[in-house]
XYZ file of C-alpha atoms in Angstrom:
562
model
C 5.660 7.113 20.250
C 7.760 4.390 18.676
C 6.308 0.915 18.526
C 8.000 -2.060 20.212
C 10.809 -3.720 18.281
C 12.054 -6.131 20.933
C 14.070 -9.170 19.846
C 12.560 -12.638 19.776
C 13.598 -15.305 22.315
C 16.766 -17.377 21.822
C 14.601 -20.415 21.149
C 12.639 -18.513 18.489
C 15.829 -17.236 16.888
C 17.318 -20.754 16.739
C 14.093 -22.075 15.228
C 14.115 -19.331 12.587
C 17.790 -20.036 11.865
C 17.070 -23.770 11.422
C 14.234 -22.984 9.033
C 16.461 -20.620 7.071
C 19.154 -23.319 6.764
C 16.585 -25.840 5.566
C 15.336 -23.362 2.968
C 18.931 -22.727 1.851
C 19.522 -26.467 1.394
C 16.377 -26.737 -0.696
C 17.507 -23.793 -2.808
C 20.948 -25.389 -3.224
C 19.353 -28.643 -4.400
C 17.204 -26.701 -6.855
C 20.312 -24.970 -8.138
C 22.013 -28.334 -8.650
C 19.015 -29.621 -10.611
C 18.993 -26.442 -12.690
C 22.712 -26.854 -13.402
C 22.130 -30.433 -14.486
C 19.311 -29.332 -16.759
C 21.552 -26.658 -18.234
C 23.916 -29.414 -19.328
C 21.206 -31.144 -21.340
C 22.381 -31.139 -24.951
C 19.825 -30.350 -27.608
C 21.939 -31.754 -30.436
C 20.509 -34.858 -32.107
C 17.295 -34.429 -30.116
C 14.417 -34.733 -32.590
C 12.414 -32.317 -30.380
C 15.204 -29.709 -30.189
C 13.163 -27.051 -32.033
C 10.416 -27.267 -29.424
C 12.413 -25.989 -26.442
C 15.443 -23.970 -25.415
C 16.614 -20.450 -24.576
C 15.335 -17.848 -27.024
C 15.457 -14.058 -27.339
C 12.200 -13.958 -29.313
C 9.394 -16.364 -30.148
C 8.751 -15.065 -33.659
C 7.665 -17.952 -35.946
C 8.186 -20.569 -33.217
C 4.552 -21.289 -32.388
C 1.796 -22.915 -34.427
C -0.288 -20.531 -36.496
C -3.538 -21.813 -35.015
C -2.359 -21.353 -31.395
C -4.211 -18.552 -29.585
C -2.141 -16.340 -27.273
C -3.963 -15.964 -23.949
C -3.419 -14.703 -20.405
C -3.742 -17.221 -17.582
C -6.551 -15.141 -16.026
C -8.535 -15.474 -19.287
C -8.467 -19.280 -19.475
C -11.883 -20.884 -19.004
C -13.954 -23.848 -20.173
C -14.213 -22.398 -23.682
C -10.476 -23.083 -24.161
C -10.754 -26.792 -23.297
C -9.211 -28.827 -26.144
C -7.661 -25.789 -27.818
C -3.979 -25.046 -28.406
C -2.823 -21.865 -26.706
C 0.332 -19.853 -26.108
C 0.964 -18.584 -22.571
C 3.750 -16.289 -21.348
C 4.399 -16.439 -17.628
C 6.882 -16.939 -14.825
C 7.730 -20.527 -14.038
C 7.049 -20.647 -10.316
C 8.193 -24.181 -9.542
C 8.552 -27.632 -11.070
C 8.765 -31.271 -10.084
C 9.837 -34.441 -11.845
C 7.342 -37.309 -11.820
C 9.502 -39.675 -13.886
C 11.931 -39.623 -16.797
C 8.936 -39.232 -19.085
C 6.771 -36.818 -17.112
C 7.011 -33.649 -15.090
C 4.895 -30.784 -13.767
C 5.410 -27.028 -13.683
C 3.435 -24.181 -12.188
C 3.076 -21.035 -14.281
C 2.115 -17.655 -12.768
C 1.178 -14.277 -14.202
C -0.883 -11.251 -13.195
C -0.526 -11.413 -9.435
C -1.747 -14.760 -8.157
C -3.151 -16.218 -11.384
C -1.458 -19.586 -11.765
C -2.060 -22.870 -13.571
C -0.466 -26.302 -13.651
C 1.505 -27.349 -16.708
C 2.154 -30.968 -17.632
C 5.047 -32.055 -19.840
C 4.936 -35.668 -21.011
C 7.299 -37.475 -23.384
C 5.624 -38.464 -26.644
C 6.976 -39.942 -29.875
C 3.922 -38.731 -31.741
C 3.437 -35.215 -33.063
C 3.785 -32.808 -31.407
C 7.051 -34.460 -30.379
C 8.200 -34.240 -26.735
C 11.445 -36.031 -25.884
C 12.758 -37.229 -22.522
C 15.525 -34.654 -22.768
C 12.848 -31.980 -23.278
C 11.042 -33.166 -20.116
C 14.311 -33.001 -18.153
C 15.182 -29.571 -19.524
C 11.779 -28.015 -18.764
C 11.593 -29.381 -15.204
C 15.096 -28.043 -14.586
C 14.309 -24.424 -15.509
C 15.213 -22.075 -12.655
C 12.178 -20.763 -10.740
C 11.081 -17.226 -11.691
C 12.394 -17.555 -15.233
C 10.124 -15.940 -17.814
C 8.892 -18.523 -20.305
C 6.578 -18.883 -23.287
C 4.818 -22.198 -23.781
C 2.571 -23.725 -26.380
C 0.157 -26.193 -24.874
C -3.137 -27.972 -25.307
C -5.716 -27.037 -22.679
C -7.241 -30.044 -20.927
C -9.289 -30.804 -17.844
C -7.284 -32.533 -15.075
C -8.528 -35.781 -13.561
C -9.067 -33.848 -10.337
C -9.077 -30.094 -9.642
C -5.598 -28.718 -8.983
C -6.302 -27.001 -5.665
C -2.845 -25.446 -5.433
C -3.598 -23.295 -8.500
C -6.128 -20.513 -8.951
C -7.086 -21.945 -12.349
C -7.884 -25.337 -10.828
C -10.246 -26.810 -13.431
C -7.811 -26.719 -16.351
C -4.182 -27.604 -17.018
C -1.726 -27.028 -19.847
C -0.215 -30.013 -21.667
C 3.009 -28.427 -22.881
C 4.374 -29.210 -26.339
C 6.767 -26.256 -26.699
C 8.640 -24.274 -24.056
C 11.118 -21.445 -24.496
C 12.939 -19.517 -21.780
C 12.852 -15.848 -22.754
C 14.544 -14.507 -19.596
C 16.330 -17.025 -17.354
C 16.501 -16.480 -13.594
C 19.684 -17.294 -11.657
C 19.975 -20.787 -10.221
C 19.958 -19.327 -6.686
C 17.449 -16.584 -5.832
C 18.144 -13.977 -3.152
C 14.619 -14.615 -1.862
C 12.256 -17.359 -2.963
C 8.620 -16.802 -3.858
C 7.653 -18.949 -0.861
C 9.555 -16.614 1.478
C 8.293 -13.488 -0.326
C 4.719 -14.676 0.233
C 5.054 -15.066 4.002
C 4.043 -12.271 6.423
C 6.912 -9.935 7.258
C 7.621 -9.882 10.988
C 10.595 -7.525 11.119
C 10.403 -3.981 9.758
C 13.728 -2.772 11.137
C 16.136 -1.065 8.736
C 19.063 -2.466 10.685
C 21.036 -5.372 9.239
C 20.561 -8.615 11.159
C 23.785 -9.900 12.679
C 23.204 -13.519 11.849
C 21.114 -14.872 9.001
C 17.654 -13.404 8.743
C 16.282 -14.386 12.130
C 13.644 -11.713 12.456
C 12.874 -9.591 15.442
C 10.028 -7.199 16.073
C 6.307 -7.258 16.407
C 5.047 -10.286 14.531
C 2.230 -10.064 12.049
C -0.416 -12.699 12.632
C -0.172 -15.230 9.766
C -3.389 -16.620 8.341
C -2.055 -20.167 8.530
C 0.876 -22.070 9.981
C 3.788 -22.531 7.564
C 7.190 -24.195 7.522
C 8.653 -21.547 5.217
C 10.698 -18.949 7.116
C 9.693 -15.337 6.579
C 12.122 -12.645 5.463
C 12.614 -9.206 6.975
C 11.494 -6.020 5.223
C 15.186 -5.316 4.676
C 15.555 -8.596 2.757
C 12.394 -7.845 0.786
C 13.643 -4.437 -0.314
C 17.079 -5.830 -1.148
C 15.244 -8.280 -3.437
C 12.724 -5.771 -4.782
C 11.664 -7.745 -7.877
C 10.703 -10.799 -5.831
C 9.035 -8.560 -3.226
C 6.854 -6.979 -5.877
C 6.120 -10.281 -7.666
C 4.583 -11.781 -4.519
C 0.783 -11.990 -4.997
C 0.167 -10.183 -1.690
C 2.160 -7.146 -2.832
C 0.479 -7.210 -6.242
C -2.902 -7.193 -4.483
C -1.931 -4.291 -2.196
C -0.718 -2.280 -5.209
C -3.993 -2.919 -7.075
C -6.034 -1.789 -4.059
C -3.912 1.356 -3.848
C -4.721 2.144 -7.498
C -8.441 1.822 -6.816
C -8.250 4.158 -3.802
C -6.805 6.922 -5.982
C -9.300 6.209 -8.755
C -12.312 6.434 -6.424
C -10.954 9.578 -4.728
C -10.552 11.331 -8.066
C -13.884 10.257 -9.605
C -15.905 11.036 -6.443
C -14.569 14.586 -6.268
C -14.860 15.217 -10.001
C -18.557 14.303 -9.731
C -18.813 17.103 -7.119
C -17.182 19.644 -9.498
C -13.756 19.534 -7.902
C -10.852 20.362 -10.203
C -7.448 18.712 -9.979
C -4.287 20.818 -9.739
C -0.571 20.131 -9.261
C 1.215 21.829 -6.359
C 5.021 22.129 -6.523
C 7.347 19.829 -4.582
C 10.229 22.316 -4.691
C 9.532 25.418 -2.620
C 11.545 28.422 -1.465
C 10.673 28.278 2.242
C 9.665 25.647 4.765
C 5.977 24.732 4.450
C 3.812 26.253 7.177
C 6.951 27.583 8.904
C 7.822 24.067 10.114
C 11.306 22.800 10.909
C 11.087 19.167 9.813
C 11.957 19.859 6.184
C 14.461 18.551 3.681
C 16.859 21.256 2.499
C 18.838 21.174 -0.734
C 21.092 23.567 -2.680
C 19.355 25.433 -5.478
C 21.591 27.421 -7.864
C 23.469 29.194 -5.103
C 20.359 29.464 -2.953
C 18.411 27.041 -0.786
C 15.253 25.087 -1.625
C 12.990 22.788 0.365
C 10.858 19.735 -0.321
C 7.203 20.504 0.413
C 5.841 19.147 3.690
C 2.303 19.778 2.506
C 0.366 21.335 -0.392
C -1.659 23.313 2.177
C -0.661 26.845 1.141
C -1.094 26.039 -2.545
C -4.573 24.607 -2.024
C -5.507 27.886 -0.397
C -3.878 29.884 -3.201
C -6.151 27.985 -5.610
C -9.228 28.994 -3.587
C -8.000 32.603 -3.485
C -7.592 32.352 -7.261
C -11.246 31.500 -7.749
C -11.008 27.746 -8.389
C -13.772 27.099 -5.795
C -13.133 23.358 -5.298
C -9.751 21.689 -5.869
C -7.881 18.483 -5.133
C -4.398 17.111 -5.673
C -2.625 13.739 -5.554
C 1.105 13.892 -4.986
C 4.180 13.272 -2.834
C 4.642 14.806 0.599
C 7.993 14.955 2.415
C 8.638 14.937 6.161
C 12.170 15.127 7.592
C 11.140 13.383 10.807
C 13.534 10.868 12.312
C 10.664 8.542 13.235
C 11.570 4.885 12.792
C 8.142 3.337 13.373
C 5.738 1.239 11.276
C 3.465 4.316 11.073
C 5.908 6.788 9.527
C 7.742 7.407 6.259
C 9.795 10.381 5.100
C 7.924 10.428 1.780
C 4.304 9.465 1.262
C 1.433 10.170 -1.107
C -1.139 12.754 -0.077
C -4.737 12.977 -1.274
C -5.683 16.598 -0.605
C -8.724 18.780 -1.205
C -9.879 22.326 -0.460
C -13.262 23.961 -1.041
C -15.237 27.141 -0.466
C -17.630 27.161 2.504
C -21.112 28.618 2.150
C -22.517 28.412 5.676
C -20.607 25.971 7.883
C -17.323 24.108 7.992
C -19.356 20.908 8.399
C -19.874 21.125 4.606
C -16.178 20.223 4.307
C -16.461 17.507 6.915
C -19.396 15.945 5.060
C -17.548 15.909 1.721
C -14.487 14.308 3.289
C -16.646 11.815 5.153
C -18.384 10.971 1.897
C -15.187 10.484 -0.090
C -13.613 8.189 2.510
C -16.752 6.077 2.924
C -17.002 5.883 -0.866
C -13.373 4.667 -0.982
C -13.904 2.013 1.686
C -17.160 0.705 0.253
C -15.772 0.943 -3.257
C -12.692 -1.183 -2.621
C -14.753 -3.706 -0.661
C -16.837 -4.123 -3.812
C -14.171 -3.775 -6.516
C -11.253 -5.505 -4.801
C -12.826 -8.515 -3.091
C -10.296 -10.943 -4.618
C -7.341 -8.706 -3.761
C -8.552 -8.268 -0.173
C -8.866 -12.053 0.165
C -5.307 -12.467 -1.157
C -3.961 -10.018 1.437
C -5.922 -11.567 4.311
C -4.514 -14.998 3.411
C -1.115 -13.592 4.456
C -2.013 -10.804 6.923
C -5.102 -11.902 8.805
C -7.599 -9.176 9.712
C -11.237 -8.634 10.472
C -13.323 -6.770 7.848
C -13.476 -3.014 8.430
C -16.711 -2.123 10.207
C -18.417 0.870 8.580
C -21.392 2.827 9.941
C -24.794 2.530 8.330
C -25.713 5.510 6.122
C -26.992 8.317 8.345
C -25.416 6.794 11.466
C -21.865 8.075 11.061
C -20.049 8.628 14.367
C -18.845 12.184 15.042
C -17.408 12.993 18.457
C -15.988 16.255 19.708
C -12.466 16.030 21.067
C -13.815 16.564 24.597
C -16.422 13.813 24.113
C -13.756 11.418 22.834
C -11.508 12.087 25.827
C -14.464 11.667 28.215
C -15.294 8.326 26.553
C -11.701 7.214 26.941
C -11.625 8.227 30.605
C -14.862 6.400 31.408
C -14.683 3.293 29.208
C -11.044 2.982 28.189
C -8.061 1.369 29.924
C -7.250 2.604 33.435
C -4.016 4.213 32.263
C -6.097 6.816 30.385
C -8.410 7.691 33.263
C -6.910 11.185 33.550
C -6.481 12.292 29.940
C -7.072 16.017 29.442
C -9.411 17.819 27.044
C -6.835 20.486 26.229
C -3.901 18.224 25.253
C -3.432 16.345 21.984
C -3.909 12.576 21.863
C -0.968 10.185 21.845
C -0.824 7.161 19.532
C -1.681 4.712 22.365
C -4.668 6.907 23.275
C -5.896 6.881 19.684
C -5.656 3.092 19.455
C -7.396 2.581 22.788
C -10.191 4.932 21.735
C -10.598 2.940 18.525
C -11.299 -0.191 20.565
C -13.842 1.658 22.720
C -15.626 3.152 19.691
C -15.764 -0.235 17.944
C -17.318 -1.874 20.991
C -19.778 0.965 21.662
C -20.784 2.066 18.159
C -19.953 -1.045 16.060
C -17.771 0.909 13.640
C -14.064 1.224 12.862
C -14.586 4.570 11.106
C -15.283 7.762 13.043
C -14.563 11.486 13.234
C -13.151 13.528 16.120
C -14.071 17.210 15.767
C -13.309 20.455 17.635
C -9.632 19.890 18.410
C -8.120 22.316 20.948
C -6.105 25.160 19.442
C -2.980 23.799 21.168
C -3.140 20.766 18.881
C -3.693 22.598 15.584
C -1.593 24.848 13.258
C -1.977 28.631 13.026
C -4.315 28.569 10.024
C -7.003 26.516 11.858
C -10.172 28.588 12.427
C -11.147 29.145 16.047
C -14.707 28.132 16.918
C -16.854 31.285 16.693
C -18.993 30.142 19.644
C -16.024 30.724 21.934
C -16.127 27.174 23.337
C -13.231 26.323 25.627
C -11.928 23.108 27.191
C -9.596 22.322 30.090
C -7.989 25.453 31.454
C -9.663 27.919 29.096
C -8.184 26.553 25.868
C -10.292 27.452 22.837
C -11.407 24.796 20.355
C -11.099 24.936 16.563
C -13.235 23.980 13.593
C -10.711 21.215 12.912
C -11.080 17.453 12.874
C -9.341 14.116 12.315
C -10.751 10.945 10.753
C -9.826 7.513 12.099
C -10.037 3.878 11.044
C -9.164 1.054 13.441
C -8.005 3.658 15.967
C -5.444 5.239 13.647
C -5.611 8.651 12.008
C -5.885 8.760 8.205
C -7.103 12.333 7.613
C -6.616 15.747 9.173
C -8.618 18.798 8.141
C -10.869 21.675 9.040
C -11.785 25.277 8.318
C -8.935 27.721 7.539
C -8.683 31.351 8.599
C -9.486 33.560 5.591
C -9.392 36.985 7.298
C -5.828 38.430 7.062
C -6.051 40.312 10.382
C -7.193 37.225 12.286
C -4.627 35.112 10.422
C -1.734 37.388 11.430
C -2.876 37.285 15.052
C -2.877 33.495 15.034
C 0.519 33.356 13.333
C 2.008 35.530 16.063
C 0.194 33.606 18.804
C 1.890 30.419 17.562
C 5.276 32.075 17.879
C 5.842 32.392 14.136
C 7.195 35.577 12.552
C 4.646 36.839 9.951
C 7.569 38.418 8.046
C 9.497 35.121 7.742
C 10.094 33.561 4.323
C 7.067 31.658 3.050
C 4.753 32.967 5.757
C 4.990 36.546 4.468
C 3.981 35.496 0.939
C 1.184 33.327 2.322
C -0.258 36.163 4.440
C 0.118 38.654 1.571
C -2.184 36.558 -0.613
C -5.066 37.135 1.828
C -4.370 40.875 1.794
C -4.304 41.136 -1.999
C -7.890 39.949 -2.576
C -11.014 39.004 -0.687
C -10.759 35.269 -0.023
C -13.992 33.362 0.746
C -14.370 31.108 3.770
C -12.877 27.718 2.959
C -11.604 24.466 4.387
C -10.250 21.093 3.387
C -8.275 18.090 4.446
C -5.341 15.850 3.709
C -5.531 12.072 3.463
C -2.507 9.786 3.699
C -2.940 7.297 0.848
C -0.453 4.817 2.300
C -2.173 4.862 5.689
C -5.635 4.452 4.180
C -4.514 1.301 2.375
C -2.484 -0.055 5.304
C -5.066 0.507 8.017
C -7.994 -0.621 5.847
C -6.179 -3.940 5.394
C -4.893 -3.901 9.019
C -1.318 -4.334 7.788
C 1.415 -4.372 10.458
C 3.281 -1.493 8.783
C 2.464 1.378 6.447
C 5.669 0.473 4.573
C 3.849 -2.483 3.002
C 1.390 -0.126 1.312
C 4.106 1.974 -0.349
C 5.716 1.067 -3.653
C 9.210 2.026 -2.467
C 9.085 3.038 1.233
C 11.364 5.852 2.335
C 12.496 5.937 5.957
C 15.251 7.811 7.830
C 17.573 4.867 7.139
C 16.351 3.764 3.704
C 16.802 5.512 0.349
C 16.915 2.502 -1.944
C 15.736 0.944 -4.156
């Protein structure tokens, strides 16, 4: 079900337009100041060697100056001369003899720089002050400066207890006088995720994200962000999201390797539609036809058949679904695993439960600063996790019963033999949070009508609704949204062929025939696994308004660039 994307009111649109015009005027004024600074002549300036546009800084800095990163500056540097390379975020003129700049590097690590005219060595002229404070924002600069303590902490900067008294400044990569999107706009919550061009300005429509604080800076649409990809990615909030994403993959890999899982690399190019599905991307292949893999499912099972026992993969997954919602993308990153089963499919469930809880607890511990940075822009409550040993596992029938009895009235008649809709899932998430004090839970025993042909039917013969059998298959949820789907697979070729036919799929069709043949060639042990959507894990953990924010370069039915 697509999420609402209704336009804002006329009053809201006019307000957004007024803000955008004000921001444009400010940008124009900044451009004029930058143009004036560009006309500063260095000739006859006794300080001319201490500033200017340079391709390289070789031999320009003092030999005793230590090159440091902003994040590394601390009290031990007080009084020392350092060299810092960073983006100049903004500047302001205090007087003809004094100005301030803000330097940023490494996400949201920033520090105040002071440039003050001085006739004593190191020499800083008035023209140098004017030139530095006129540098276009987002230019890449290298400065030599003496580290000092400010009279008062600079609360607008992350490094608040120190400042840089600049004696040399060189622009290594100048930014244009007028940016397509300012850092202030890039750092505001996105409220419009439509891929459609706005007719007038950038007055955003759509479901608004809740900002952490009121601001006078207008926000830009996702379309504007992606059209200005460098500024989008420079914004501290996007840097923080990307760093959290890295940690999720790192924890996933290390947790499974500790359990003797082995990584493998499934192909993206395949000769037949994955799992016999229709929502696939087709492309010409040397006079034949190829497809982009919808899932590594068959290849995970081939690995088990090949004796690898426990495997996992991290890679792209492609879905040719024309779904233009904040929950969907046509390409995303899958975290997949498959393993042999000794006695019960719950062995698989427990491993998957363990890896996800390890990811959530791990990023809470490792990424506290990054999470705080994201919440400053996209407000959210911390993810509630169950206490060890008190994990919530509901059968599909139990979940539907809970929704009927304690959920909204509109779900009073949901059935046990029909799959859940997105609104149902979200409503159930609210009920589970209130009842069990957790945002993380498992729904097990899905009806066979809601699972693919390779899902193992429950051996106990349990049925729901009008005689529909249940499967040893499950989904994992956080904040009422699915992040993992998995279960036990059918490993008996006779049973597998029966299920293939029951689902209306031809066992002799391309891809399916080769898949079924594998189970006839050798004895394949009982096995199961699951697939995790990396982008969704990151997005829903942080309660972001769209999964597109968690992707490096989101792909949608209407977006193939950058």
